[in-house]
Amino acid sequence: MTRQEATHTQRIPLNRDRVLRAAVTLADAIGIDALSMRRLAQELGVVPMALYKHVANKEELLDGMADAIVGEIDPPAAGADWRLVVRGRILSARRVLLRHPWATRVIESRTGPTPAVLAYLDSMAGSFRDGGLSADLTHHVMHAMGSRLLGYSQELFDTSGPSGPPDPGMAARYPHIAELAATAAHDGGSAVGGGCDDQFEFEFALDLLLDGFENLRRQGWTSARKT
């Protein structure tokens, strides 16, 4: 930031929203690990103590950043098919997280859900209820969806190493894994790793879940029948 830019920045009143927006932009540029209160203050052209009037500490800053990210997710669209409403919202969340690759770590690191995350989850539960799912089924659906509600999923292990033909010895010991690896659709930028098409895998699982929930709704499923 030039001296002229810093002078102009200092003229803009500092408030919590501006601090959080600047923190998100800075994390996008330098990564979440490099983000500090001092570095953020420098970016805003203020002394570090000025930030503490708006966020008490680094943890409160991260809470606010998580809320700012969730606030970028599109509101639920109008529609008769609850599956399309939920699907659209989740894919919007996924696009947001792809814009801010560090955000997943921040959301997961919070000791409890922040206000915006709670509001988002409440709204998602409302979409399930509006679609005719009982409170009982919705409870279990929220558990089944897990992190997918926020647009991402946890893989069993990291397979982001170099792709290529499987080692012959490994293929002999684990023939089914080798067979699956040979059928993978290759996507060099995949977050899933192993050459898999990240977006396809996510949407494939999401659609299976949503269709399964709809089948349970039509059957009038309740947790009392689970035994």
mmCIF file of C-alpha atoms in Angstrom:
data_model
loop_
_atom_site.group_PDB
_atom_site.id
_atom_site.type_symbol
_atom_site.label_atom_id
_atom_site.label_comp_id
_atom_site.label_asym_id
_atom_site.label_seq_id
_atom_site.Cartn_x
_atom_site.Cartn_y
_atom_site.Cartn_z
ATOM 1 C CA MET A 1 0.000 0.000 0.000
ATOM 2 C CA THR A 2 1.434 3.419 -1.010
ATOM 3 C CA ARG A 3 1.542 6.382 1.387
ATOM 4 C CA GLN A 4 -1.208 8.087 -0.643
ATOM 5 C CA GLU A 5 -3.385 4.957 -0.446
ATOM 6 C CA ALA A 6 -2.744 4.664 3.293
ATOM 7 C CA THR A 7 -3.718 8.303 3.823
ATOM 8 C CA HIS A 8 -6.938 7.800 1.867
ATOM 9 C CA THR A 9 -7.676 4.594 3.802
ATOM 10 C CA GLN A 10 -7.223 6.354 7.140
ATOM 11 C CA ARG A 11 -9.927 8.861 6.188
ATOM 12 C CA ILE A 12 -12.505 6.049 5.951
ATOM 13 C CA PRO A 13 -13.995 5.420 9.417
ATOM 14 C CA LEU A 14 -12.966 2.068 10.836
ATOM 15 C CA ASN A 15 -15.801 -0.243 11.876
ATOM 16 C CA ARG A 16 -16.238 -3.968 12.468
ATOM 17 C CA ASP A 17 -17.572 -4.680 8.984
ATOM 18 C CA ARG A 18 -14.631 -2.943 7.334
ATOM 19 C CA VAL A 19 -12.164 -4.809 9.555
ATOM 20 C CA LEU A 20 -13.731 -8.170 8.679
ATOM 21 C CA ARG A 21 -13.925 -7.461 4.954
ATOM 22 C CA ALA A 22 -10.273 -6.389 4.963
ATOM 23 C CA ALA A 23 -9.313 -9.533 6.883
ATOM 24 C CA VAL A 24 -11.093 -11.776 4.355
ATOM 25 C CA THR A 25 -9.419 -9.986 1.435
ATOM 26 C CA LEU A 26 -6.028 -10.230 3.098
ATOM 27 C CA ALA A 27 -6.450 -13.944 3.878
ATOM 28 C CA ASP A 28 -7.355 -14.515 0.223
ATOM 29 C CA ALA A 29 -4.119 -12.786 -0.780
ATOM 30 C CA ILE A 30 -1.580 -14.136 1.735
ATOM 31 C CA GLY A 31 -3.259 -17.163 3.307
ATOM 32 C CA ILE A 32 -4.798 -17.640 6.712
ATOM 33 C CA ASP A 33 -1.534 -18.721 8.356
ATOM 34 C CA ALA A 34 0.137 -15.412 7.500
ATOM 35 C CA LEU A 35 -2.788 -13.311 8.742
ATOM 36 C CA SER A 36 -2.079 -11.428 11.973
ATOM 37 C CA MET A 37 -3.581 -8.448 13.754
ATOM 38 C CA ARG A 38 -0.410 -6.472 13.017
ATOM 39 C CA ARG A 39 -0.496 -7.361 9.314
ATOM 40 C CA LEU A 40 -4.185 -6.477 9.119
ATOM 41 C CA ALA A 41 -3.598 -3.144 10.846
ATOM 42 C CA GLN A 42 -0.839 -2.383 8.365
ATOM 43 C CA GLU A 43 -3.192 -3.170 5.482
ATOM 44 C CA LEU A 44 -5.819 -0.820 6.922
ATOM 45 C CA GLY A 45 -3.277 1.914 7.647
ATOM 46 C CA VAL A 46 -3.953 1.985 11.396
ATOM 47 C CA VAL A 47 -2.094 1.019 14.549
ATOM 48 C CA PRO A 48 -2.866 -2.514 15.810
ATOM 49 C CA MET A 49 -4.602 -1.192 18.929
ATOM 50 C CA ALA A 50 -7.254 0.440 16.714
ATOM 51 C CA LEU A 51 -8.463 -3.020 15.692
ATOM 52 C CA TYR A 52 -9.205 -4.046 19.256
ATOM 53 C CA LYS A 53 -12.042 -1.557 19.430
ATOM 54 C CA HIS A 54 -13.874 -3.735 16.913
ATOM 55 C CA VAL A 55 -12.564 -7.275 17.586
ATOM 56 C CA ALA A 56 -11.346 -8.277 21.032
ATOM 57 C CA ASN A 57 -8.643 -10.664 19.803
ATOM 58 C CA LYS A 58 -7.548 -12.915 16.946
ATOM 59 C CA GLU A 59 -10.150 -15.565 17.797
ATOM 60 C CA GLU A 60 -12.980 -13.033 17.630
ATOM 61 C CA LEU A 61 -11.576 -11.849 14.304
ATOM 62 C CA LEU A 62 -11.698 -15.418 12.969
ATOM 63 C CA ASP A 63 -15.271 -15.817 14.270
ATOM 64 C CA GLY A 64 -16.253 -12.702 12.364
ATOM 65 C CA MET A 65 -14.460 -13.859 9.225
ATOM 66 C CA ALA A 66 -16.350 -17.172 9.345
ATOM 67 C CA ASP A 67 -19.615 -15.250 9.585
ATOM 68 C CA ALA A 68 -18.598 -12.957 6.725
ATOM 69 C CA ILE A 69 -17.910 -15.965 4.494
ATOM 70 C CA VAL A 70 -21.201 -17.680 5.339
ATOM 71 C CA GLY A 71 -22.935 -14.377 4.652
ATOM 72 C CA GLU A 72 -21.832 -14.674 1.005
ATOM 73 C CA ILE A 73 -23.967 -17.795 0.467
ATOM 74 C CA ASP A 74 -27.046 -17.151 -1.658
ATOM 75 C CA PRO A 75 -30.406 -17.085 0.153
ATOM 76 C CA PRO A 76 -32.780 -19.966 -0.571
ATOM 77 C CA ALA A 77 -34.518 -19.642 -3.917
ATOM 78 C CA ALA A 78 -38.232 -20.057 -4.286
ATOM 79 C CA GLY A 79 -39.266 -23.437 -5.606
ATOM 80 C CA ALA A 80 -41.724 -26.269 -5.179
ATOM 81 C CA ASP A 81 -39.097 -29.033 -5.076
ATOM 82 C CA TRP A 82 -37.253 -28.786 -1.781
ATOM 83 C CA ARG A 83 -34.378 -30.834 -3.200
ATOM 84 C CA LEU A 84 -33.620 -28.173 -5.823
ATOM 85 C CA VAL A 85 -33.830 -25.431 -3.202
ATOM 86 C CA VAL A 86 -31.415 -27.230 -0.883
ATOM 87 C CA ARG A 87 -29.137 -28.303 -3.731
ATOM 88 C CA GLY A 88 -28.852 -24.743 -5.044
ATOM 89 C CA ARG A 89 -28.016 -23.385 -1.608
ATOM 90 C CA ILE A 90 -25.343 -26.001 -0.937
ATOM 91 C CA LEU A 91 -23.709 -25.488 -4.329
ATOM 92 C CA SER A 92 -23.692 -21.742 -3.626
ATOM 93 C CA ALA A 93 -21.891 -22.496 -0.345
ATOM 94 C CA ARG A 94 -19.400 -24.600 -2.270
ATOM 95 C CA ARG A 95 -18.681 -21.761 -4.701
ATOM 96 C CA VAL A 96 -18.069 -19.440 -1.749
ATOM 97 C CA LEU A 97 -15.588 -21.851 -0.179
ATOM 98 C CA LEU A 98 -13.784 -22.294 -3.493
ATOM 99 C CA ARG A 99 -13.364 -18.498 -3.612
ATOM 100 C CA HIS A 100 -11.887 -18.582 -0.107
ATOM 101 C CA PRO A 101 -9.939 -21.872 0.186
ATOM 102 C CA TRP A 102 -8.827 -21.087 3.753
ATOM 103 C CA ALA A 103 -12.386 -20.670 5.052
ATOM 104 C CA THR A 104 -13.033 -24.366 5.693
ATOM 105 C CA ARG A 105 -10.165 -24.491 8.192
ATOM 106 C CA VAL A 106 -11.440 -21.409 9.985
ATOM 107 C CA ILE A 107 -15.015 -22.704 10.231
ATOM 108 C CA GLU A 108 -13.808 -26.077 11.513
ATOM 109 C CA SER A 109 -11.506 -24.446 14.078
ATOM 110 C CA ARG A 110 -14.298 -22.575 15.858
ATOM 111 C CA THR A 111 -15.168 -24.000 19.283
ATOM 112 C CA GLY A 112 -18.867 -23.544 18.513
ATOM 113 C CA PRO A 113 -21.046 -22.392 15.613
ATOM 114 C CA THR A 114 -20.953 -18.642 15.051
ATOM 115 C CA PRO A 115 -24.186 -16.631 14.698
ATOM 116 C CA ALA A 116 -24.151 -16.638 10.890
ATOM 117 C CA VAL A 117 -23.431 -20.374 10.769
ATOM 118 C CA LEU A 118 -26.288 -21.023 13.196
ATOM 119 C CA ALA A 119 -28.614 -18.860 11.103
ATOM 120 C CA TYR A 120 -27.571 -20.717 7.953
ATOM 121 C CA LEU A 121 -28.137 -24.134 9.536
ATOM 122 C CA ASP A 122 -31.483 -22.969 10.901
ATOM 123 C CA SER A 123 -32.484 -21.833 7.422
ATOM 124 C CA MET A 124 -31.399 -25.160 5.912
ATOM 125 C CA ALA A 125 -33.422 -27.054 8.507
ATOM 126 C CA GLY A 126 -36.337 -24.816 7.575
ATOM 127 C CA SER A 127 -35.967 -25.795 3.921
ATOM 128 C CA PHE A 128 -36.186 -29.465 4.858
ATOM 129 C CA ARG A 129 -39.242 -28.818 7.030
ATOM 130 C CA ASP A 130 -40.887 -26.732 4.277
ATOM 131 C CA GLY A 131 -40.311 -29.673 1.948
ATOM 132 C CA GLY A 132 -42.459 -31.875 4.131
ATOM 133 C CA LEU A 133 -39.767 -33.676 6.116
ATOM 134 C CA SER A 134 -40.752 -34.268 9.725
ATOM 135 C CA ALA A 135 -38.724 -32.738 12.549
ATOM 136 C CA ASP A 136 -37.546 -36.258 13.379
ATOM 137 C CA LEU A 137 -36.329 -36.973 9.838
ATOM 138 C CA THR A 138 -34.820 -33.493 9.518
ATOM 139 C CA HIS A 139 -32.781 -34.103 12.673
ATOM 140 C CA HIS A 140 -31.204 -37.204 11.142
ATOM 141 C CA VAL A 141 -30.828 -35.556 7.738
ATOM 142 C CA MET A 142 -28.765 -32.747 9.288
ATOM 143 C CA HIS A 143 -26.465 -35.346 10.847
ATOM 144 C CA ALA A 144 -26.189 -37.294 7.591
ATOM 145 C CA MET A 145 -25.347 -34.191 5.575
ATOM 146 C CA GLY A 146 -22.699 -32.948 7.995
ATOM 147 C CA SER A 147 -20.167 -30.651 6.340
ATOM 148 C CA ARG A 148 -21.928 -31.027 2.979
ATOM 149 C CA LEU A 149 -24.465 -28.496 4.234
ATOM 150 C CA LEU A 150 -21.647 -25.949 3.998
ATOM 151 C CA GLY A 151 -20.460 -27.140 0.595
ATOM 152 C CA TYR A 152 -17.576 -29.482 1.372
ATOM 153 C CA SER A 153 -16.947 -33.039 2.482
ATOM 154 C CA GLN A 154 -14.168 -34.793 4.351
ATOM 155 C CA GLU A 155 -12.231 -37.436 2.433
ATOM 156 C CA LEU A 156 -11.003 -40.589 4.161
ATOM 157 C CA PHE A 157 -7.362 -39.742 3.464
ATOM 158 C CA ASP A 158 -5.191 -37.435 1.406
ATOM 159 C CA THR A 159 -4.636 -38.781 -2.099
ATOM 160 C CA SER A 160 -3.218 -35.571 -3.519
ATOM 161 C CA GLY A 161 0.126 -37.102 -4.439
ATOM 162 C CA PRO A 162 1.246 -37.554 -8.048
ATOM 163 C CA SER A 163 -1.183 -39.497 -10.181
ATOM 164 C CA GLY A 164 -0.227 -42.171 -12.676
ATOM 165 C CA PRO A 165 -0.332 -45.916 -13.211
ATOM 166 C CA PRO A 166 -0.513 -47.798 -9.904
ATOM 167 C CA ASP A 167 2.600 -49.550 -8.667
ATOM 168 C CA PRO A 168 2.432 -53.198 -9.867
ATOM 169 C CA GLY A 169 3.100 -54.493 -6.364
ATOM 170 C CA MET A 170 0.371 -52.304 -4.874
ATOM 171 C CA ALA A 171 -2.036 -53.322 -7.628
ATOM 172 C CA ALA A 172 -1.421 -56.986 -6.862
ATOM 173 C CA ARG A 173 -2.082 -56.495 -3.152
ATOM 174 C CA TYR A 174 -5.063 -54.155 -3.574
ATOM 175 C CA PRO A 175 -6.638 -55.060 -6.935
ATOM 176 C CA HIS A 176 -9.978 -53.332 -6.372
ATOM 177 C CA ILE A 177 -8.360 -50.039 -5.343
ATOM 178 C CA ALA A 178 -6.147 -50.233 -8.438
ATOM 179 C CA GLU A 179 -9.198 -50.894 -10.611
ATOM 180 C CA LEU A 180 -11.018 -47.871 -9.172
ATOM 181 C CA ALA A 181 -7.952 -45.660 -9.619
ATOM 182 C CA ALA A 182 -7.778 -46.617 -13.284
ATOM 183 C CA THR A 183 -11.367 -45.433 -13.855
ATOM 184 C CA ALA A 184 -10.925 -42.010 -12.190
ATOM 185 C CA ALA A 185 -11.873 -38.940 -14.235
ATOM 186 C CA HIS A 186 -8.772 -36.771 -14.151
ATOM 187 C CA ASP A 187 -8.937 -33.246 -12.773
ATOM 188 C CA GLY A 188 -5.554 -31.645 -12.088
ATOM 189 C CA GLY A 189 -6.994 -29.025 -9.744
ATOM 190 C CA SER A 190 -9.122 -31.426 -7.720
ATOM 191 C CA ALA A 191 -9.376 -30.802 -4.020
ATOM 192 C CA VAL A 192 -10.306 -34.440 -3.520
ATOM 193 C CA GLY A 193 -7.000 -35.619 -4.936
ATOM 194 C CA GLY A 194 -6.024 -38.715 -6.830
ATOM 195 C CA GLY A 195 -7.180 -37.239 -10.133
ATOM 196 C CA CYS A 196 -10.856 -37.371 -9.164
ATOM 197 C CA ASP A 197 -13.316 -34.819 -10.475
ATOM 198 C CA ASP A 198 -13.966 -33.000 -7.204
ATOM 199 C CA GLN A 199 -17.163 -31.225 -8.262
ATOM 200 C CA PHE A 200 -18.663 -34.327 -9.831
ATOM 201 C CA GLU A 201 -17.963 -36.450 -6.743
ATOM 202 C CA PHE A 202 -19.536 -33.829 -4.494
ATOM 203 C CA GLU A 203 -22.697 -33.446 -6.596
ATOM 204 C CA PHE A 204 -22.991 -37.215 -7.091
ATOM 205 C CA ALA A 205 -23.075 -37.821 -3.326
ATOM 206 C CA LEU A 206 -25.315 -34.810 -2.719
ATOM 207 C CA ASP A 207 -27.925 -35.995 -5.222
ATOM 208 C CA LEU A 208 -27.894 -39.519 -3.790
ATOM 209 C CA LEU A 209 -28.517 -38.146 -0.312
ATOM 210 C CA LEU A 210 -31.292 -35.773 -1.356
ATOM 211 C CA ASP A 211 -33.095 -38.465 -3.344
ATOM 212 C CA GLY A 212 -32.743 -40.862 -0.429
ATOM 213 C CA PHE A 213 -34.198 -38.321 1.998
ATOM 214 C CA GLU A 214 -37.141 -37.754 -0.341
ATOM 215 C CA ASN A 215 -37.809 -41.500 -0.462
ATOM 216 C CA LEU A 216 -37.821 -41.621 3.338
ATOM 217 C CA ARG A 217 -40.224 -38.665 3.439
ATOM 218 C CA ARG A 218 -42.628 -40.409 1.090
ATOM 219 C CA GLN A 219 -42.487 -43.551 3.229
ATOM 220 C CA GLY A 220 -43.312 -41.570 6.346
ATOM 221 C CA TRP A 221 -40.056 -42.711 7.968
ATOM 222 C CA THR A 222 -39.519 -42.107 11.675
ATOM 223 C CA SER A 223 -36.603 -42.944 13.931
ATOM 224 C CA ALA A 224 -38.942 -45.247 15.886
ATOM 225 C CA ARG A 225 -38.631 -47.668 12.928
ATOM 226 C CA LYS A 226 -34.859 -47.828 12.952
ATOM 227 C CA THR A 227 -34.687 -51.108 14.904
#
